[in-house]
Amino acid sequence: MTEATAPSYTLADIVADGCFVPQPDLAAMLERLGTKKNLVLQGPPGTGKTWLAKRLAYALIGDPPERARERVRVVQFHPSYAYEDFVRGYRPKGREGLDLVDGILLEAVQAATAEGDRPFVLVIEEINRGNPAQIFGETLTLLEHDKRERSEAIELAYRRFDGERVYLPPNLYVIGTMNLADRSLALVDLALRRRFAFVTLTPRFDAAWRAWCAREGRLPEAFLDRVATRIAALNAEIADAPSLGEPFAIGHSYLTPGRGRAVADPEAWFQAIVATEIAPLLEEYWYEDPATARAKAEALVRP
Amino acid sequence: MTEATAPSYTLADIVADGCFVPQPDLAAMLERLGTKKNLVLQGPPGTGKTWLAKRLAYALIGDPPERARERVRVVQFHPSYAYEDFVRGYRPKGREGLDLVDGILLEAVQAATAEGDRPFVLVIEEINRGNPAQIFGETLTLLEHDKRERSEAIELAYRRFDGERVYLPPNLYVIGTMNLADRSLALVDLALRRRFAFVTLTPRFDAAWRAWCAREGRLPEAFLDRVATRIAALNAEIADAPSLGEPFAIGHSYLTPGRGRAVADPEAWFQAIVATEIAPLLEEYWYEDPATARAKAEALVRP
Amino acid sequence: MTEATAPSYTLADIVADGCFVPQPDLAAMLERLGTKKNLVLQGPPGTGKTWLAKRLAYALIGDPPERARERVRVVQFHPSYAYEDFVRGYRPKGREGLDLVDGILLEAVQAATAEGDRPFVLVIEEINRGNPAQIFGETLTLLEHDKRERSEAIELAYRRFDGERVYLPPNLYVIGTMNLADRSLALVDLALRRRFAFVTLTPRFDAAWRAWCAREGRLPEAFLDRVATRIAALNAEIADAPSLGEPFAIGHSYLTPGRGRAVADPEAWFQAIVATEIAPLLEEYWYEDPATARAKAEALVRP
Amino acid sequence: MTEATAPSYTLADIVADGCFVPQPDLAAMLERLGTKKNLVLQGPPGTGKTWLAKRLAYALIGDPPERARERVRVVQFHPSYAYEDFVRGYRPKGREGLDLVDGILLEAVQAATAEGDRPFVLVIEEINRGNPAQIFGETLTLLEHDKRERSEAIELAYRRFDGERVYLPPNLYVIGTMNLADRSLALVDLALRRRFAFVTLTPRFDAAWRAWCAREGRLPEAFLDRVATRIAALNAEIADAPSLGEPFAIGHSYLTPGRGRAVADPEAWFQAIVATEIAPLLEEYWYEDPATARAKAEALVRP
Amino acid sequence: MTEATAPSYTLADIVADGCFVPQPDLAAMLERLGTKKNLVLQGPPGTGKTWLAKRLAYALIGDPPERARERVRVVQFHPSYAYEDFVRGYRPKGREGLDLVDGILLEAVQAATAEGDRPFVLVIEEINRGNPAQIFGETLTLLEHDKRERSEAIELAYRRFDGERVYLPPNLYVIGTMNLADRSLALVDLALRRRFAFVTLTPRFDAAWRAWCAREGRLPEAFLDRVATRIAALNAEIADAPSLGEPFAIGHSYLTPGRGRAVADPEAWFQAIVATEIAPLLEEYWYEDPATARAKAEALVRP
Amino acid sequence: MTEATAPSYTLADIVADGCFVPQPDLAAMLERLGTKKNLVLQGPPGTGKTWLAKRLAYALIGDPPERARERVRVVQFHPSYAYEDFVRGYRPKGREGLDLVDGILLEAVQAATAEGDRPFVLVIEEINRGNPAQIFGETLTLLEHDKRERSEAIELAYRRFDGERVYLPPNLYVIGTMNLADRSLALVDLALRRRFAFVTLTPRFDAAWRAWCAREGRLPEAFLDRVATRIAALNAEIADAPSLGEPFAIGHSYLTPGRGRAVADPEAWFQAIVATEIAPLLEEYWYEDPATARAKAEALVRP
């Protein structure tokens, strides 16, 4: 059978799906994920981190999305998310009292261990919206790529039996996404940081974006030039603003039409997005100085 | 049957119900809600945010209020409101211990999924009085308009069965109201912000307001001119005050009589409202400087 | 039957009971309560807020206290008071586990709904000693006078059945009392504030007070003049003090004998109250400067 | 029977028991307790607040200690003390789940109500070591002396039956003791303060103290003169020190021998107390400046 | 029988066991413990506080350690230690729900009451590592030496039966140890402080220490001279350092060999202790200035 | 049998396994562990603390890893880790309610006591990521090397039976690892510190590292020279940076290939690690100054 001779989802498929990141950069990400086992995609909101995280997972597995999805699990961290949800904890069982239940990480460990020759991926969206130090607990140590073997197993806070030891198998990969602008929510934790490789995604109002917008959104070249120029100017101002910086830039997904969604009236489309999405964001950024916020929003849509 | 040929509740009905926002602006709001799926109406207290949120929902559904209401659910966020109330959590069941119970969001998801061709609306009043990051938890990711499909489903903290995955269907719309003056209660959360379009409502002591007050409250033109002029002056002072700003302006609903409620003695009516509602508010605004607060209140009612 | 032709408790009865607030002012308060539905009586300690709150309730109901009391419920907010106590929550039921129990607000809603043609009053003492935003929760929205109808009902965090919706009936009135000096305990919450009308009570060492003290306490005119003059001077100093202000003034109830309680030795009576009540309060007010506190206390009782 | 013609415990008995406060001052305290119902004895550590609180209770009841004690209940507030302990709360009952149990205040209310013609006293030691606002909860309102009647009853957070209302009877008196030096532990709460009369106890190294020490401790006059002079000098320094003040003075009970406890070696006795009790306290007071603390301790015992 | 004529463990035995505190000082401590009932041994780490606390207890009881130990109970306070552990609290009993269980203090009260003619001692190590105000709760009042009788009993938060009152018997002694350097962990609580006598232990690199080290550790005189001189110099620098002080001095137990443990290579022994114990401590002390820390460590071991 | 004549795992084996620390230093560590019983390995991230901790344990036991592992238990502290997990606590048992369960420390105590002639080791990774004062609780006192005997036993907060006393046996050793850069997570606790000896590991880009990299990674000498020189320069800058210091240095494990893992393209390998691991770390270090961070990263890889 030749069924397994070539993977059925590759980096080229990611580009074809509408990714604006060049394919060699995608290859470098995949290489780092393969070696380091744990990767964080970071960047401003609207740069497609979540979208890319899943597709990198499919490409690592090498199966098309609908098939790969069985070996990809997706969670999102948030302030109420706890060690007990992620690793293991006691959970109510009606009249039966409390039961020790494995969280998604230990479930993924079991699945990956059972089928040790195939990669499994755990995607953690918004990894810095929770408190990763608390959520990972002692599995932090196990994440490290050179501790992915039985001899490095440790004992968890809640054990199923005396002496139970746990380790993460080498075929379990973790991809987190991290919004740098929501830094106030993040715990800057060097120990966690050391276990991950980091790749930064940036707003891409470039040729690939223009090509997509022209093809799918039927947007005219001149219009796209103007939008790209003005957003670039705004993003430069944001990057230079004392309390802001590059992580607060406007991502391209605010201004990218979906596949096959032709935009009937480009100017109205742009103005509506600026008025209800970008302008309120700028008012948040320059909260103490609403006149500046308003001027920047107007500069975007000025004819 | 022609029953469905024309919607039975339209934007024109909103205006007829006493809305002072021009109909084209309402149309733009409805368009944004349709595209972005999630909309926040923000503005100072007393600008009719809640009133309009429900009527936009009826117009989106296209049914008159009494019928549309079946597909509109209304909650209010507050500091005790939790993820467990909104999404899913364990709830006591008498002697039976604890049971996993879906909150209003997952109930709305089920209803909308079951009848996928009709819009459903969830109105969240005072969305910034709770801690939205905690209340939404991992459903934050699912809110996004381009994640409204099964392939974007994720796993929740509390699952009903192994591998249960959840997503928000495209026919479930969310409208929040947000009081900008109560900023201290809000979590300024950029990730949440990116999922919503924002529309700002402002105090409207304009022609539409005058027409309504003259017709329904039987208030004389000269009186309305005076009130409008003085409130406008006060609102300008509030907007310029260092620790205040536009979000602290006095909304028109303080000074708008209900439908058919003729005001017997306009001066007494105005003075009572100023004395017991506006003056105490100004004393709060200028807490450190009670003389200024008093002077501004007196300037309003000075003959 | 003529039994119902005239109310049997009126504003005149409040004045006769020993209220020093002029009757027209009381009428204005009652009018505001009737229109706005929710009223807060605020002022320094010892100005009779609680006493008046109940009597306004009796006058609104129009029944003498002993009969009106059935339709007046009284609570006091405090730091341990919770949403679960006031609105609805789970409560232990011995071996039966936990039961969903309505708090005093929902009980009052039921009683008022059942007898919709008669007013009911909920008195909330020390409304700012608790955390009103947490205690009211989503019923905050329902308080508003123009939301007192079924079509404005919302869903609570804890529901008795799927789709249960709750609203406050128009015949349920709320009167809060608020001690402005204990500001540190209050949550200054603009959204809550907008739902209430506010009336400020002040220390009244005036003619009405003198008349009462002379009649009931048998206190001589010259003595009362002296006390009134000195307290007025002290209250002016308190109002001007940087870290204090009018809300810290000394209320008249410190120095008002009860009905029919003749004071045997006026000087001794005054000195004891100053020594054990007013002087310790001044020591608290001028904590950093005990000499000033002592001087002010001595100035009160100096012959 | 003449048994009840004269009380068998009077203010004279308090003085005879070794109180250094003059009897007229005691009479004034008792009068205030009788009128205001609630009294706080405040002062530096070691001034006999607790000792006097109980004896004032006996004198109010008019029975000798062993008999009066049945109608005196004593508690001490502390940081873990809760509303549920003091007023009413749910308490475990083994397999029976939780039961609603009255705390000491409601028990005292019942006892006092049952025997309404006899005084009952609740002594609260260290009233400011707990959080009185939380511990008293809504009974704060009920403390007030002119609310001690059924018509002022309110509803508690936890009710035994629908509509249960509670009030404090007029024959229930409360005496608190408060250590002013531990201010950091106190919640300075004006609403609570208004319900109590306050009396300050001071260190008394006076004639009464000397007489007691000479008689009971067999201490020589010259020695007592020296001790009194030096402690007075130290207390003056403490009162003037910037971060200290009168509430930090050294109380006389550090240096008062018990009844009939003759001191064998006065100098050794004094030096040991200075070395192990007063010097460590001074080191705490002048923590940043140990040399000063040591100098002051040495000045006390210098021959 | 003469068995009880002389105590079988005395202060002389403490000195013989290797205590460097002179016997008259020990006698003074024992006298204070006998009179005040409660004693705290305070001092820098490594000054033998715990060791001495137990031996003072044996000497008070007058029995040799193996026999005295029955009447000595030892606990250590820490941040998780609670009132419920120390005094009384509800504890799980499997399926039986919760049971009211006495903590070690009430157990000691019962034991001491049952055998009222023999002393019992409760040793509390690291008394300032917990929150003593919370752990002692209302038993704080009962500690006082002149409240050790039934007539001073009070009611606890959790009572076994209505009206249960508790007091500490006079034959129950408490000895705490307190590390002054860990001040950040201590609650400086004057009320607690007043109940205890305090004795400070200091580093003793004196003749007694030299004699012990020469005899037991076989360390040469010249070596001991050098160590003593250098540590004394270092301790003087620590005492003078702005953010440190005497409580941070290096205690002698770092550098005292155990009984009969001859040191083979004195220089290597000293260097290892400096390198792995004293140097890291100095790096902690001078965290902002690692060069100074290193210089001081090197000065100790410089030939 | 000669089986036990020589230990089958020695310090020489540690060096052979790839440790860059010279063997005499390892011997000193083992000596300190033997004497002090408790040792902390501290240092910047990536200096092999965990790796060495386990191997020191094997060498102490003297058995090869696969056999020694039975007597080595490994945990990791983290913010959710509690006294109840580590020492003893109540744990759910389904319908059976709660059961008192020993944590890993008490389990290790039992195992070590049962086989008192063989060493047992407890490895605590990231000892400063939890709150050690809370996790150890009263076992802190028992850690001390001269309290490892029955006569020093104390009573725990949760006792299995009246009078149960616990001590740590002398054959139980504790090795902690501590990341100095994550200081914000550490509780600098002098009492805890005194119980441990400390050894600092530093980044080692030295001859041993070069030899390993050349042998296992097939990396050319010139390349290794360049990497070592540049990292050394960077580490010196980090050590001098005001808000950083030596604990923030880059450890060698970032740049050490695994056993037998030849690096195909050294430059690409180095650049990828710098880009995704070191550069993001530098951006974190110089968060306020991204240009400096970028310059330093570029300086590393500049040809």
Tab-separated table of C-alpha atoms in Angstrom, chain F residues 17-227:
chain	number	residue	atom	x	y	z
F	17	ASP	CA	27.089	10.870	32.192
F	18	GLY	CA	27.941	14.349	30.951
F	19	CYS	CA	28.229	16.549	34.036
F	20	PHE	CA	30.505	19.556	33.534
F	21	VAL	CA	31.044	20.123	37.286
F	22	PRO	CA	34.512	18.843	38.375
F	23	GLN	CA	34.407	15.679	40.486
F	24	PRO	CA	35.948	17.256	43.639
F	25	ASP	CA	33.107	19.798	43.666
F	26	LEU	CA	30.647	16.937	43.400
F	27	ALA	CA	32.344	15.256	46.351
F	28	ALA	CA	31.968	18.402	48.419
F	29	MET	CA	28.263	18.533	47.590
F	30	LEU	CA	27.801	14.927	48.630
F	31	GLU	CA	29.641	15.554	51.893
F	32	ARG	CA	27.386	18.513	52.695
F	33	LEU	CA	24.285	16.486	51.861
F	34	GLY	CA	25.497	13.721	54.152
F	35	THR	CA	26.135	16.081	57.058
F	36	LYS	CA	23.406	18.687	56.700
F	37	LYS	CA	20.815	16.176	55.360
F	38	ASN	CA	19.188	18.899	53.243
F	39	LEU	CA	20.750	20.516	50.182
F	40	VAL	CA	19.558	23.069	47.658
F	41	LEU	CA	21.060	23.315	44.185
F	42	GLN	CA	20.502	26.855	42.999
F	43	GLY	CA	21.394	28.694	39.795
F	44	PRO	CA	20.116	30.230	36.565
F	45	PRO	CA	17.741	28.263	34.317
F	46	GLY	CA	19.508	25.782	32.103
F	47	THR	CA	22.392	24.852	34.386
F	48	GLY	CA	21.313	21.255	34.947
F	49	LYS	CA	20.078	21.492	38.532
F	50	THR	CA	17.399	18.832	38.215
F	51	TRP	CA	19.657	16.479	36.309
F	52	LEU	CA	22.367	16.742	38.950
F	53	ALA	CA	19.959	16.499	41.908
F	54	LYS	CA	18.864	13.038	40.857
F	55	ARG	CA	22.375	11.825	40.159
F	56	LEU	CA	23.633	13.052	43.527
F	57	ALA	CA	20.806	11.002	45.028
F	58	TYR	CA	21.909	7.896	43.130
F	59	ALA	CA	25.511	8.433	44.204
F	60	LEU	CA	24.453	8.857	47.832
F	61	ILE	CA	22.470	5.621	47.652
F	62	GLY	CA	25.272	4.042	45.683
F	63	ASP	CA	23.029	2.105	43.355
F	64	PRO	CA	22.714	2.511	39.596
F	65	PRO	CA	19.753	4.706	38.586
F	66	GLU	CA	17.312	1.939	37.710
F	67	ARG	CA	17.793	0.377	41.160
F	68	ALA	CA	18.289	3.579	43.193
F	69	ARG	CA	15.072	5.059	41.822
F	70	GLU	CA	13.005	2.999	44.283
F	71	ARG	CA	14.474	5.024	47.097
F	72	VAL	CA	14.262	8.381	45.360
F	73	ARG	CA	10.970	10.230	45.231
F	74	VAL	CA	10.545	13.307	43.061
F	75	VAL	CA	8.004	16.101	43.366
F	76	GLN	CA	7.796	19.639	42.060
F	77	PHE	CA	6.470	22.507	44.121
F	78	HIS	CA	4.075	24.976	42.497
F	79	PRO	CA	1.628	27.668	43.566
F	80	SER	CA	-1.256	25.223	44.067
F	81	TYR	CA	0.836	22.743	46.022
F	82	ALA	CA	-0.291	22.591	49.614
F	83	TYR	CA	0.661	21.283	53.028
F	84	GLU	CA	-2.172	18.800	52.590
F	85	ASP	CA	-0.496	17.371	49.470
F	86	PHE	CA	2.972	17.201	50.952
F	87	VAL	CA	2.512	16.349	54.622
F	88	ARG	CA	-0.993	15.135	55.426
F	89	GLY	CA	-4.548	16.200	54.720
F	90	TYR	CA	-8.139	15.182	54.265
F	91	ARG	CA	-8.910	13.714	50.864
F	92	PRO	CA	-12.267	12.708	49.356
F	93	LYS	CA	-13.112	8.998	49.305
F	94	GLY	CA	-16.243	8.943	47.139
F	95	ARG	CA	-19.333	8.256	49.267
F	96	GLU	CA	-17.147	7.615	52.259
F	97	GLY	CA	-16.604	11.318	52.864
F	98	LEU	CA	-13.112	12.486	53.694
F	99	ASP	CA	-10.132	10.449	54.768
F	100	LEU	CA	-6.886	11.539	56.404
F	101	VAL	CA	-4.170	10.770	53.840
F	102	ASP	CA	-0.417	11.077	54.248
F	103	GLY	CA	1.422	13.132	51.659
F	104	ILE	CA	4.671	12.246	50.019
F	105	LEU	CA	6.821	13.507	52.879
F	106	LEU	CA	5.175	11.294	55.504
F	107	GLU	CA	5.222	8.371	53.089
F	108	ALA	CA	8.951	8.901	52.656
F	109	VAL	CA	9.315	9.101	56.438
F	110	GLN	CA	7.669	5.720	56.809
F	111	ALA	CA	9.719	4.106	54.084
F	112	ALA	CA	12.976	5.488	55.481
F	113	THR	CA	12.065	4.491	59.036
F	114	ALA	CA	11.233	0.946	57.954
F	115	GLU	CA	14.626	0.437	56.356
F	116	GLY	CA	16.711	2.614	58.622
F	117	ASP	CA	20.118	1.508	57.378
F	118	ARG	CA	19.673	2.649	53.788
F	119	PRO	CA	19.459	6.256	52.566
F	120	PHE	CA	16.235	7.595	51.052
F	121	VAL	CA	16.103	10.818	49.042
F	122	LEU	CA	13.282	13.221	48.382
F	123	VAL	CA	13.948	15.502	45.418
F	124	ILE	CA	11.902	18.696	45.402
F	125	GLU	CA	12.124	20.443	42.088
F	126	GLU	CA	11.491	24.168	41.872
F	127	ILE	CA	11.316	24.401	45.654
F	128	ASN	CA	10.744	28.155	45.453
F	129	ARG	CA	7.822	27.993	43.007
F	130	GLY	CA	5.512	26.989	45.803
F	131	ASN	CA	5.229	28.608	49.193
F	132	PRO	CA	7.645	26.411	51.154
F	133	ALA	CA	6.636	27.893	54.517
F	134	GLN	CA	3.074	26.737	53.947
F	135	ILE	CA	3.915	23.447	52.272
F	136	PHE	CA	6.362	22.276	54.947
F	137	GLY	CA	4.314	23.638	57.826
F	138	GLU	CA	5.585	22.280	61.122
F	139	THR	CA	7.843	19.743	59.455
F	140	LEU	CA	10.200	22.668	58.879
F	141	THR	CA	11.461	22.225	62.415
F	142	LEU	CA	11.933	18.507	61.887
F	143	LEU	CA	14.138	19.005	58.832
F	144	GLU	CA	17.066	20.158	60.919
F	145	HIS	CA	19.874	17.628	60.889
F	146	ASP	CA	20.245	17.524	64.665
F	147	LYS	CA	16.512	16.908	65.223
F	148	ARG	CA	16.433	13.630	63.338
F	149	GLU	CA	15.536	11.484	66.379
F	150	ARG	CA	12.445	10.296	68.229
F	151	SER	CA	13.044	12.593	71.214
F	152	GLU	CA	12.603	15.626	68.933
F	153	ALA	CA	9.214	14.515	67.594
F	154	ILE	CA	6.383	17.041	67.524
F	155	GLU	CA	2.618	16.884	67.011
F	156	LEU	CA	1.167	17.742	63.611
F	157	ALA	CA	-1.923	19.799	62.911
F	158	TYR	CA	-3.806	16.662	61.827
F	159	ARG	CA	-3.118	13.708	64.112
F	160	ARG	CA	-4.128	10.103	63.485
F	161	PHE	CA	-4.486	9.452	67.211
F	162	ASP	CA	-4.139	11.430	70.430
F	163	GLY	CA	-0.521	12.176	71.145
F	164	GLU	CA	0.836	10.966	67.812
F	165	ARG	CA	4.274	12.504	67.381
F	166	VAL	CA	6.341	12.659	64.251
F	167	TYR	CA	10.030	13.097	63.435
F	168	LEU	CA	12.176	12.773	60.323
F	169	PRO	CA	14.627	9.844	60.440
F	170	PRO	CA	18.334	10.534	59.847
F	171	ASN	CA	18.447	8.452	56.673
F	172	LEU	CA	15.953	10.664	54.838
F	173	TYR	CA	17.735	13.267	52.692
F	174	VAL	CA	16.146	16.192	50.861
F	175	ILE	CA	17.529	17.815	47.705
F	176	GLY	CA	15.796	20.894	46.359
F	177	THR	CA	16.398	22.790	43.153
F	178	MET	CA	15.887	26.524	43.049
F	179	ASN	CA	15.792	28.864	40.121
F	180	LEU	CA	17.235	32.142	41.355
F	181	ALA	CA	15.825	34.115	38.433
F	182	ASP	CA	12.245	33.328	39.446
F	183	ARG	CA	12.845	35.067	42.723
F	184	SER	CA	9.469	36.771	42.575
F	185	LEU	CA	7.986	33.347	43.157
F	186	ALA	CA	10.146	32.563	46.148
F	187	LEU	CA	9.450	33.228	49.754
F	188	VAL	CA	12.779	34.309	51.147
F	189	ASP	CA	12.431	32.543	54.417
F	190	LEU	CA	15.412	32.558	56.742
F	191	ALA	CA	14.098	29.766	58.947
F	192	LEU	CA	13.798	27.482	55.957
F	193	ARG	CA	17.150	28.620	54.644
F	194	ARG	CA	18.924	27.678	57.863
F	195	ARG	CA	17.889	24.029	57.447
F	196	PHE	CA	19.569	23.650	54.058
F	197	ALA	CA	23.084	23.811	52.682
F	198	PHE	CA	23.239	25.684	49.379
F	199	VAL	CA	25.339	25.062	46.306
F	200	THR	CA	25.235	27.352	43.282
F	201	LEU	CA	25.508	25.966	39.759
F	202	THR	CA	26.679	28.335	37.034
F	203	PRO	CA	26.593	28.297	33.233
F	204	ARG	CA	29.572	26.257	32.079
F	205	PHE	CA	30.735	27.029	28.587
F	206	ASP	CA	34.113	25.582	29.502
F	207	ALA	CA	36.455	22.836	28.388
F	208	ALA	CA	34.162	20.074	29.583
F	209	TRP	CA	31.289	21.601	27.645
F	210	ARG	CA	33.407	21.985	24.523
F	211	ALA	CA	34.604	18.403	24.752
F	212	TRP	CA	31.047	17.110	25.024
F	213	CYS	CA	29.769	19.291	22.185
F	214	ALA	CA	32.611	18.280	19.929
F	215	ARG	CA	32.235	14.578	20.707
F	216	GLU	CA	28.458	14.220	20.815
F	217	GLY	CA	27.286	17.074	18.610
F	218	ARG	CA	30.179	16.945	16.160
F	219	LEU	CA	30.450	20.718	16.484
F	220	PRO	CA	33.679	22.325	15.188
F	221	GLU	CA	36.101	23.908	17.660
F	222	ALA	CA	36.048	27.351	16.052
F	223	PHE	CA	32.284	27.427	16.206
F	224	LEU	CA	32.305	26.448	19.868
F	225	ASP	CA	34.899	29.127	20.626
F	226	ARG	CA	32.719	31.738	19.030
F	227	VAL	CA	29.568	30.613	20.829
